[in-house]
Amino acid sequence: MTVEKITDVRSLDHATAFDQLLIPVDLSGSKGENRATETCRIDADNDLAAIKSWLSVKGDNPKTYQAYQKELERFLLWAVIERGKAFSSLNTDDCQAYISFIKQLQPDNSRWVSSTPTNKAHGRWKPFQYRASKKSKDTTSVLSVRSVNYANTVISSCMDWLVNQNYLKYNSFSGIAASKSASSGMQVNQRLFTRQHIQLMLDYADSLIDSTAPDYYAQLRVLFILKFAFNTGLRLHELVAATYGDIEALDDTEGDQYFLRVVGKNSKLRKTSLPTAFIADIRSYRIALGLSPAIEQVFDDTPLINSLRKKAEPKLSPAALHKILSDFFKRWHVYLMAAEQPDNRLINKVKQASAHWLRHSYGSFLANDCQIPLAYIRDELGHASISTTSIYLNADDKKRQQAVSAAFVMSTLVQDS
């Protein structure tokens, strides 16, 4: 490995990618103070190689790989530049100091923070980028509490794995508590639309469809995407990856039952249900496009969400789908604002909505409106734990509110008598 003395982030302009990162020999971790004495189970004689080994077992999803690499890259650079230590020499105090560092990192810290997107290959790159959020009133910190906790989780997970591989003796992040925040943002069970809101959304999307308009097929697709997302609860990348070949039909005495094979997080395969009504929507959508409704005759690699550009890839990218839905929510927001009797609660929701809200709406609809068992919903959504799924269940909150309200009604009756 090529080595070079690192004294400043600026010296890393052309050597910041993990494949090119230059670490001084004395800080490479080959003789780290936290190196395990047992035989190492991975082929790594320095910290950079060890981190790459961990990334390699987490790299099935390119987006996840990139996010993990960014966190480890930041931490490794901080250890070398700010602490003057190898990754494998850091103790708990060092790791706590890193968490404090990223919590307090200010936008004007030109040594570590860039206010504009920069390309690593072109110089002037910084490990952190500050982008002011229109939704947040906090303009003093670079990272949100959620981002700080994410960094804590990722680095700790890496260290845990390296301990298990006999590369490290102990996880220096073990015991460092997650940061707390009195956030005024919406909770997960608020970042969703009710069944009534979903119907209003679909009605509006349907009203935009005009067979004589240039964007006729685009608006047809928007309505189909909204139905697809709400009827399955798929994540953004799962929606764009879905093909007709992933549809599976099971025959029984009650007729066909349809499922969709989905590769979710950590390359985990699951089968999510396709409601009979949505199968009818697929057929109707194909007819509107001038195609045969016989979905069993469609080529297996044909994406369910089609591209409208002949020269483009047949599948949309997650970013393209995100933009389609974001543009729709913006348009719906303008429409709601112009209503004679605006629904301010719905307007506020639509203003903040994203594609993931449709997934939350699906989970809430099944849990609260349909009383579907949480274990079923967990499997449909591809959650690893039922505790994750339980965030959609607000039945206990409703019962609590009803009980309190009833208590005040009874109190009023006693006073009146």
mmCIF file of N, CA and C in Angstrom, residues 197-296:
data_model
loop_
_atom_site.group_PDB
_atom_site.id
_atom_site.type_symbol
_atom_site.label_atom_id
_atom_site.label_comp_id
_atom_site.label_asym_id
_atom_site.label_seq_id
_atom_site.Cartn_x
_atom_site.Cartn_y
_atom_site.Cartn_z
ATOM 1 N N HIS A 197 -57.540 9.624 2.877
ATOM 2 C CA HIS A 197 -56.568 10.460 2.171
ATOM 3 C C HIS A 197 -56.048 9.759 0.921
ATOM 4 N N ILE A 198 -55.816 8.453 1.034
ATOM 5 C CA ILE A 198 -55.346 7.687 -0.124
ATOM 6 C C ILE A 198 -56.369 7.754 -1.249
ATOM 7 N N GLN A 199 -57.634 7.646 -0.899
ATOM 8 C CA GLN A 199 -58.670 7.712 -1.929
ATOM 9 C C GLN A 199 -58.703 9.093 -2.578
ATOM 10 N N LEU A 200 -58.550 10.142 -1.773
ATOM 11 C CA LEU A 200 -58.500 11.501 -2.320
ATOM 12 C C LEU A 200 -57.289 11.651 -3.247
ATOM 13 N N MET A 201 -56.181 11.057 -2.862
ATOM 14 C CA MET A 201 -54.972 11.112 -3.668
ATOM 15 C C MET A 201 -55.175 10.420 -5.011
ATOM 16 N N LEU A 202 -55.773 9.221 -4.984
ATOM 17 C CA LEU A 202 -56.009 8.480 -6.216
ATOM 18 C C LEU A 202 -57.025 9.200 -7.107
ATOM 19 N N ASP A 203 -58.031 9.789 -6.476
ATOM 20 C CA ASP A 203 -59.030 10.542 -7.255
ATOM 21 C C ASP A 203 -58.379 11.727 -7.957
ATOM 22 N N TYR A 204 -57.473 12.410 -7.254
ATOM 23 C CA TYR A 204 -56.800 13.555 -7.867
ATOM 24 C C TYR A 204 -55.903 13.096 -9.010
ATOM 25 N N ALA A 205 -55.135 12.021 -8.768
ATOM 26 C CA ALA A 205 -54.263 11.500 -9.830
ATOM 27 C C ALA A 205 -55.082 11.095 -11.055
ATOM 28 N N ASP A 206 -56.248 10.514 -10.811
ATOM 29 C CA ASP A 206 -57.117 10.102 -11.919
ATOM 30 C C ASP A 206 -57.652 11.314 -12.676
ATOM 31 N N SER A 207 -57.911 12.410 -11.945
ATOM 32 C CA SER A 207 -58.457 13.614 -12.590
ATOM 33 C C SER A 207 -57.451 14.281 -13.519
ATOM 34 N N LEU A 208 -56.164 13.982 -13.345
ATOM 35 C CA LEU A 208 -55.128 14.584 -14.179
ATOM 36 C C LEU A 208 -54.998 13.888 -15.541
ATOM 37 N N ILE A 209 -55.609 12.718 -15.666
ATOM 38 C CA ILE A 209 -55.454 11.932 -16.887
ATOM 39 C C ILE A 209 -56.376 12.460 -17.986
ATOM 40 N N ASP A 210 -55.767 12.878 -19.069
ATOM 41 C CA ASP A 210 -56.494 13.409 -20.229
ATOM 42 C C ASP A 210 -55.927 12.728 -21.472
ATOM 43 N N SER A 211 -56.748 11.932 -22.128
ATOM 44 C CA SER A 211 -56.281 11.142 -23.268
ATOM 45 C C SER A 211 -55.801 11.997 -24.429
ATOM 46 N N THR A 212 -56.162 13.289 -24.432
ATOM 47 C CA THR A 212 -55.727 14.179 -25.522
ATOM 48 C C THR A 212 -54.472 14.978 -25.166
ATOM 49 N N ALA A 213 -54.000 14.863 -23.912
ATOM 50 C CA ALA A 213 -52.855 15.657 -23.451
ATOM 51 C C ALA A 213 -51.535 14.974 -23.802
ATOM 52 N N PRO A 214 -50.486 15.759 -24.015
ATOM 53 C CA PRO A 214 -49.166 15.192 -24.335
ATOM 54 C C PRO A 214 -48.621 14.283 -23.237
ATOM 55 N N ASP A 215 -49.015 14.568 -21.973
ATOM 56 C CA ASP A 215 -48.502 13.768 -20.857
ATOM 57 C C ASP A 215 -49.472 12.655 -20.447
ATOM 58 N N TYR A 216 -50.318 12.238 -21.369
ATOM 59 C CA TYR A 216 -51.341 11.222 -21.072
ATOM 60 C C TYR A 216 -50.721 9.965 -20.458
ATOM 61 N N TYR A 217 -49.708 9.401 -21.117
ATOM 62 C CA TYR A 217 -49.118 8.157 -20.630
ATOM 63 C C TYR A 217 -48.358 8.372 -19.317
ATOM 64 N N ALA A 218 -47.776 9.547 -19.155
ATOM 65 C CA ALA A 218 -47.076 9.848 -17.901
ATOM 66 C C ALA A 218 -48.047 9.886 -16.729
ATOM 67 N N GLN A 219 -49.213 10.491 -16.935
ATOM 68 C CA GLN A 219 -50.203 10.572 -15.854
ATOM 69 C C GLN A 219 -50.847 9.215 -15.590
ATOM 70 N N LEU A 220 -51.026 8.415 -16.641
ATOM 71 C CA LEU A 220 -51.499 7.042 -16.434
ATOM 72 C C LEU A 220 -50.524 6.293 -15.523
ATOM 73 N N ARG A 221 -49.247 6.490 -15.796
ATOM 74 C CA ARG A 221 -48.226 5.792 -15.016
ATOM 75 C C ARG A 221 -48.190 6.267 -13.574
ATOM 76 N N VAL A 222 -48.382 7.563 -13.345
ATOM 77 C CA VAL A 222 -48.402 8.079 -11.975
ATOM 78 C C VAL A 222 -49.498 7.394 -11.163
ATOM 79 N N LEU A 223 -50.700 7.298 -11.727
ATOM 80 C CA LEU A 223 -51.807 6.653 -11.022
ATOM 81 C C LEU A 223 -51.479 5.190 -10.743
ATOM 82 N N PHE A 224 -50.891 4.515 -11.721
ATOM 83 C CA PHE A 224 -50.526 3.110 -11.524
ATOM 84 C C PHE A 224 -49.466 2.961 -10.436
ATOM 85 N N ILE A 225 -48.466 3.848 -10.426
ATOM 86 C CA ILE A 225 -47.408 3.788 -9.415
ATOM 87 C C ILE A 225 -47.991 3.967 -8.013
ATOM 88 N N LEU A 226 -48.890 4.925 -7.857
ATOM 89 C CA LEU A 226 -49.506 5.171 -6.555
ATOM 90 C C LEU A 226 -50.272 3.939 -6.075
ATOM 91 N N LYS A 227 -50.997 3.316 -6.983
ATOM 92 C CA LYS A 227 -51.746 2.099 -6.618
ATOM 93 C C LYS A 227 -50.787 0.958 -6.279
ATOM 94 N N PHE A 228 -49.739 0.824 -7.072
ATOM 95 C CA PHE A 228 -48.751 -0.225 -6.852
ATOM 96 C C PHE A 228 -48.092 -0.055 -5.482
ATOM 97 N N ALA A 229 -47.664 1.158 -5.167
ATOM 98 C CA ALA A 229 -46.974 1.415 -3.905
ATOM 99 C C ALA A 229 -47.876 1.181 -2.704
ATOM 100 N N PHE A 230 -49.126 1.651 -2.782
ATOM 101 C CA PHE A 230 -50.023 1.502 -1.635
ATOM 102 C C PHE A 230 -50.514 0.063 -1.478
ATOM 103 N N ASN A 231 -50.696 -0.654 -2.575
ATOM 104 C CA ASN A 231 -51.226 -2.018 -2.511
ATOM 105 C C ASN A 231 -50.187 -3.060 -2.128
ATOM 106 N N THR A 232 -48.913 -2.664 -2.087
ATOM 107 C CA THR A 232 -47.870 -3.637 -1.755
ATOM 108 C C THR A 232 -46.956 -3.191 -0.615
ATOM 109 N N GLY A 233 -46.830 -1.876 -0.383
ATOM 110 C CA GLY A 233 -45.940 -1.394 0.664
ATOM 111 C C GLY A 233 -44.474 -1.585 0.332
ATOM 112 N N LEU A 234 -44.135 -1.705 -0.945
ATOM 113 C CA LEU A 234 -42.744 -1.920 -1.330
ATOM 114 C C LEU A 234 -41.913 -0.660 -1.145
ATOM 115 N N ARG A 235 -40.634 -0.870 -0.881
ATOM 116 C CA ARG A 235 -39.686 0.239 -0.834
ATOM 117 C C ARG A 235 -39.421 0.744 -2.247
ATOM 118 N N LEU A 236 -38.816 1.922 -2.331
ATOM 119 C CA LEU A 236 -38.593 2.555 -3.628
ATOM 120 C C LEU A 236 -37.807 1.645 -4.572
ATOM 121 N N HIS A 237 -36.689 1.095 -4.090
ATOM 122 C CA HIS A 237 -35.863 0.263 -4.969
ATOM 123 C C HIS A 237 -36.543 -1.062 -5.291
ATOM 124 N N GLU A 238 -37.440 -1.508 -4.433
ATOM 125 C CA GLU A 238 -38.183 -2.742 -4.701
ATOM 126 C C GLU A 238 -39.230 -2.522 -5.780
ATOM 127 N N LEU A 239 -39.823 -1.335 -5.793
ATOM 128 C CA LEU A 239 -40.820 -1.012 -6.812
ATOM 129 C C LEU A 239 -40.202 -1.007 -8.205
ATOM 130 N N VAL A 240 -39.053 -0.354 -8.346
ATOM 131 C CA VAL A 240 -38.451 -0.248 -9.683
ATOM 132 C C VAL A 240 -37.851 -1.576 -10.132
ATOM 133 N N ALA A 241 -37.528 -2.453 -9.192
ATOM 134 C CA ALA A 241 -36.919 -3.740 -9.545
ATOM 135 C C ALA A 241 -37.952 -4.790 -9.941
ATOM 136 N N ALA A 242 -39.214 -4.569 -9.594
ATOM 137 C CA ALA A 242 -40.257 -5.570 -9.816
ATOM 138 C C ALA A 242 -40.514 -5.803 -11.307
ATOM 139 N N THR A 243 -40.556 -7.063 -11.700
ATOM 140 C CA THR A 243 -40.827 -7.430 -13.084
ATOM 141 C C THR A 243 -42.029 -8.379 -13.135
ATOM 142 N N TYR A 244 -42.547 -8.569 -14.340
ATOM 143 C CA TYR A 244 -43.667 -9.493 -14.511
ATOM 144 C C TYR A 244 -43.251 -10.920 -14.181
ATOM 145 N N GLY A 245 -41.965 -11.218 -14.372
ATOM 146 C CA GLY A 245 -41.482 -12.546 -14.022
ATOM 147 C C GLY A 245 -41.469 -12.813 -12.533
ATOM 148 N N ASP A 246 -41.555 -11.745 -11.734
ATOM 149 C CA ASP A 246 -41.594 -11.900 -10.276
ATOM 150 C C ASP A 246 -42.988 -12.247 -9.759
ATOM 151 N N ILE A 247 -43.986 -12.106 -10.629
ATOM 152 C CA ILE A 247 -45.364 -12.413 -10.215
ATOM 153 C C ILE A 247 -45.550 -13.928 -10.181
ATOM 154 N N GLU A 248 -46.112 -14.401 -9.107
ATOM 155 C CA GLU A 248 -46.345 -15.836 -8.922
ATOM 156 C C GLU A 248 -47.826 -16.061 -8.640
ATOM 157 N N ALA A 249 -48.434 -16.961 -9.384
ATOM 158 C CA ALA A 249 -49.856 -17.262 -9.208
ATOM 159 C C ALA A 249 -50.012 -18.668 -8.641
ATOM 160 N N LEU A 250 -50.778 -18.787 -7.574
ATOM 161 C CA LEU A 250 -51.075 -20.080 -6.964
ATOM 162 C C LEU A 250 -52.543 -20.408 -7.226
ATOM 163 N N ASP A 251 -52.800 -21.575 -7.789
ATOM 164 C CA ASP A 251 -54.176 -21.988 -8.092
ATOM 165 C C ASP A 251 -54.761 -22.754 -6.919
ATOM 166 N N ASP A 252 -56.016 -22.474 -6.600
ATOM 167 C CA ASP A 252 -56.753 -23.300 -5.655
ATOM 168 C C ASP A 252 -58.227 -23.235 -6.010
ATOM 169 N N THR A 253 -59.058 -23.830 -5.188
ATOM 170 C CA THR A 253 -60.489 -23.909 -5.499
ATOM 171 C C THR A 253 -61.165 -22.554 -5.489
ATOM 172 N N GLU A 254 -60.552 -21.571 -4.821
ATOM 173 C CA GLU A 254 -61.138 -20.243 -4.745
ATOM 174 C C GLU A 254 -60.616 -19.319 -5.841
ATOM 175 N N GLY A 255 -59.790 -19.853 -6.732
ATOM 176 C CA GLY A 255 -59.244 -19.032 -7.800
ATOM 177 C C GLY A 255 -57.773 -18.724 -7.585
ATOM 178 N N ASP A 256 -57.208 -17.944 -8.491
ATOM 179 C CA ASP A 256 -55.782 -17.624 -8.409
ATOM 180 C C ASP A 256 -55.483 -16.674 -7.255
ATOM 181 N N GLN A 257 -54.369 -16.926 -6.602
ATOM 182 C CA GLN A 257 -53.854 -16.025 -5.580
ATOM 183 C C GLN A 257 -52.481 -15.563 -6.053
ATOM 184 N N TYR A 258 -52.276 -14.259 -6.056
ATOM 185 C CA TYR A 258 -51.066 -13.702 -6.652
ATOM 186 C C TYR A 258 -50.111 -13.167 -5.596
ATOM 187 N N PHE A 259 -48.829 -13.380 -5.866
ATOM 188 C CA PHE A 259 -47.754 -12.897 -5.007
ATOM 189 C C PHE A 259 -46.680 -12.267 -5.886
ATOM 190 N N LEU A 260 -45.825 -11.478 -5.243
ATOM 191 C CA LEU A 260 -44.684 -10.881 -5.949
ATOM 192 C C LEU A 260 -43.420 -11.246 -5.196
ATOM 193 N N ARG A 261 -42.483 -11.874 -5.890
ATOM 194 C CA ARG A 261 -41.189 -12.178 -5.269
ATOM 195 C C ARG A 261 -40.358 -10.895 -5.201
ATOM 196 N N VAL A 262 -39.876 -10.583 -4.022
ATOM 197 C CA VAL A 262 -39.170 -9.326 -3.778
ATOM 198 C C VAL A 262 -37.841 -9.602 -3.100
ATOM 199 N N VAL A 263 -36.792 -8.964 -3.607
ATOM 200 C CA VAL A 263 -35.487 -9.015 -2.929
ATOM 201 C C VAL A 263 -35.346 -7.719 -2.149
ATOM 202 N N GLY A 264 -35.414 -7.838 -0.828
ATOM 203 C CA GLY A 264 -35.421 -6.659 0.030
ATOM 204 C C GLY A 264 -34.062 -6.343 0.612
ATOM 205 N N LYS A 265 -34.063 -5.750 1.800
ATOM 206 C CA LYS A 265 -32.817 -5.382 2.468
ATOM 207 C C LYS A 265 -31.975 -6.622 2.753
ATOM 208 N N ASN A 266 -30.652 -6.442 2.672
ATOM 209 C CA ASN A 266 -29.710 -7.525 2.925
ATOM 210 C C ASN A 266 -29.953 -8.726 2.010
ATOM 211 N N SER A 267 -30.470 -8.431 0.806
ATOM 212 C CA SER A 267 -30.729 -9.462 -0.213
ATOM 213 C C SER A 267 -31.673 -10.548 0.286
ATOM 214 N N LYS A 268 -32.562 -10.191 1.192
ATOM 215 C CA LYS A 268 -33.506 -11.155 1.738
ATOM 216 C C LYS A 268 -34.697 -11.291 0.799
ATOM 217 N N LEU A 269 -34.990 -12.521 0.401
ATOM 218 C CA LEU A 269 -36.094 -12.797 -0.514
ATOM 219 C C LEU A 269 -37.387 -13.009 0.267
ATOM 220 N N ARG A 270 -38.444 -12.378 -0.186
ATOM 221 C CA ARG A 270 -39.749 -12.597 0.421
ATOM 222 C C ARG A 270 -40.818 -12.592 -0.671
ATOM 223 N N LYS A 271 -41.999 -13.060 -0.311
ATOM 224 C CA LYS A 271 -43.144 -12.992 -1.222
ATOM 225 C C LYS A 271 -44.188 -12.082 -0.590
ATOM 226 N N THR A 272 -44.516 -11.016 -1.282
ATOM 227 C CA THR A 272 -45.539 -10.119 -0.772
ATOM 228 C C THR A 272 -46.817 -10.339 -1.573
ATOM 229 N N SER A 273 -47.938 -10.175 -0.932
ATOM 230 C CA SER A 273 -49.224 -10.440 -1.580
ATOM 231 C C SER A 273 -49.566 -9.359 -2.597
ATOM 232 N N LEU A 274 -50.143 -9.770 -3.699
ATOM 233 C CA LEU A 274 -50.712 -8.846 -4.673
ATOM 234 C C LEU A 274 -52.229 -8.973 -4.596
ATOM 235 N N PRO A 275 -52.916 -7.974 -4.036
ATOM 236 C CA PRO A 275 -54.381 -8.053 -3.919
ATOM 237 C C PRO A 275 -55.029 -8.287 -5.277
ATOM 238 N N THR A 276 -56.112 -9.030 -5.272
ATOM 239 C CA THR A 276 -56.830 -9.320 -6.511
ATOM 240 C C THR A 276 -57.225 -8.036 -7.231
ATOM 241 N N ALA A 277 -57.617 -7.021 -6.459
ATOM 242 C CA ALA A 277 -58.016 -5.750 -7.061
ATOM 243 C C ALA A 277 -56.847 -5.098 -7.781
ATOM 244 N N PHE A 278 -55.629 -5.280 -7.248
ATOM 245 C CA PHE A 278 -54.480 -4.668 -7.913
ATOM 246 C C PHE A 278 -54.103 -5.434 -9.183
ATOM 247 N N ILE A 279 -54.325 -6.745 -9.193
ATOM 248 C CA ILE A 279 -54.103 -7.507 -10.435
ATOM 249 C C ILE A 279 -54.999 -6.946 -11.530
ATOM 250 N N ALA A 280 -56.245 -6.602 -11.163
ATOM 251 C CA ALA A 280 -57.158 -5.972 -12.135
ATOM 252 C C ALA A 280 -56.612 -4.616 -12.578
ATOM 253 N N ASP A 281 -55.977 -3.875 -11.636
ATOM 254 C CA ASP A 281 -55.375 -2.576 -11.987
ATOM 255 C C ASP A 281 -54.234 -2.757 -12.989
ATOM 256 N N ILE A 282 -53.441 -3.824 -12.814
ATOM 257 C CA ILE A 282 -52.341 -4.088 -13.744
ATOM 258 C C ILE A 282 -52.898 -4.337 -15.147
ATOM 259 N N ARG A 283 -53.941 -5.149 -15.210
ATOM 260 C CA ARG A 283 -54.539 -5.458 -16.516
ATOM 261 C C ARG A 283 -55.121 -4.191 -17.154
ATOM 262 N N SER A 284 -55.793 -3.388 -16.351
ATOM 263 C CA SER A 284 -56.390 -2.152 -16.873
ATOM 264 C C SER A 284 -55.320 -1.185 -17.366
ATOM 265 N N TYR A 285 -54.227 -1.109 -16.639
ATOM 266 C CA TYR A 285 -53.122 -0.230 -17.023
ATOM 267 C C TYR A 285 -52.536 -0.663 -18.360
ATOM 268 N N ARG A 286 -52.367 -1.960 -18.537
ATOM 269 C CA ARG A 286 -51.820 -2.468 -19.799
ATOM 270 C C ARG A 286 -52.771 -2.179 -20.968
ATOM 271 N N ILE A 287 -54.057 -2.323 -20.729
ATOM 272 C CA ILE A 287 -55.032 -2.018 -21.786
ATOM 273 C C ILE A 287 -54.944 -0.550 -22.168
ATOM 274 N N ALA A 288 -54.830 0.327 -21.151
ATOM 275 C CA ALA A 288 -54.737 1.766 -21.418
ATOM 276 C C ALA A 288 -53.479 2.105 -22.214
ATOM 277 N N LEU A 289 -52.426 1.295 -22.041
ATOM 278 C CA LEU A 289 -51.192 1.502 -22.790
ATOM 279 C C LEU A 289 -51.247 0.873 -24.182
ATOM 280 N N GLY A 290 -52.379 0.216 -24.479
ATOM 281 C CA GLY A 290 -52.515 -0.448 -25.778
ATOM 282 C C GLY A 290 -51.858 -1.808 -25.812
ATOM 283 N N LEU A 291 -51.695 -2.439 -24.645
ATOM 284 C CA LEU A 291 -51.038 -3.739 -24.538
ATOM 285 C C LEU A 291 -52.036 -4.813 -24.125
ATOM 286 N N SER A 292 -51.624 -6.052 -24.277
ATOM 287 C CA SER A 292 -52.488 -7.166 -23.890
ATOM 288 C C SER A 292 -52.601 -7.257 -22.377
ATOM 289 N N PRO A 293 -53.803 -7.527 -21.850
ATOM 290 C CA PRO A 293 -53.964 -7.660 -20.393
ATOM 291 C C PRO A 293 -53.516 -9.017 -19.853
ATOM 292 N N ALA A 294 -53.098 -9.901 -20.735
ATOM 293 C CA ALA A 294 -52.683 -11.239 -20.313
ATOM 294 C C ALA A 294 -51.284 -11.172 -19.702
ATOM 295 N N ILE A 295 -51.213 -10.916 -18.405
ATOM 296 C CA ILE A 295 -49.917 -10.689 -17.758
ATOM 297 C C ILE A 295 -49.046 -11.939 -17.757
ATOM 298 N N GLU A 296 -49.662 -13.110 -17.845
ATOM 299 C CA GLU A 296 -48.869 -14.334 -17.840
ATOM 300 C C GLU A 296 -48.089 -14.528 -19.145
#
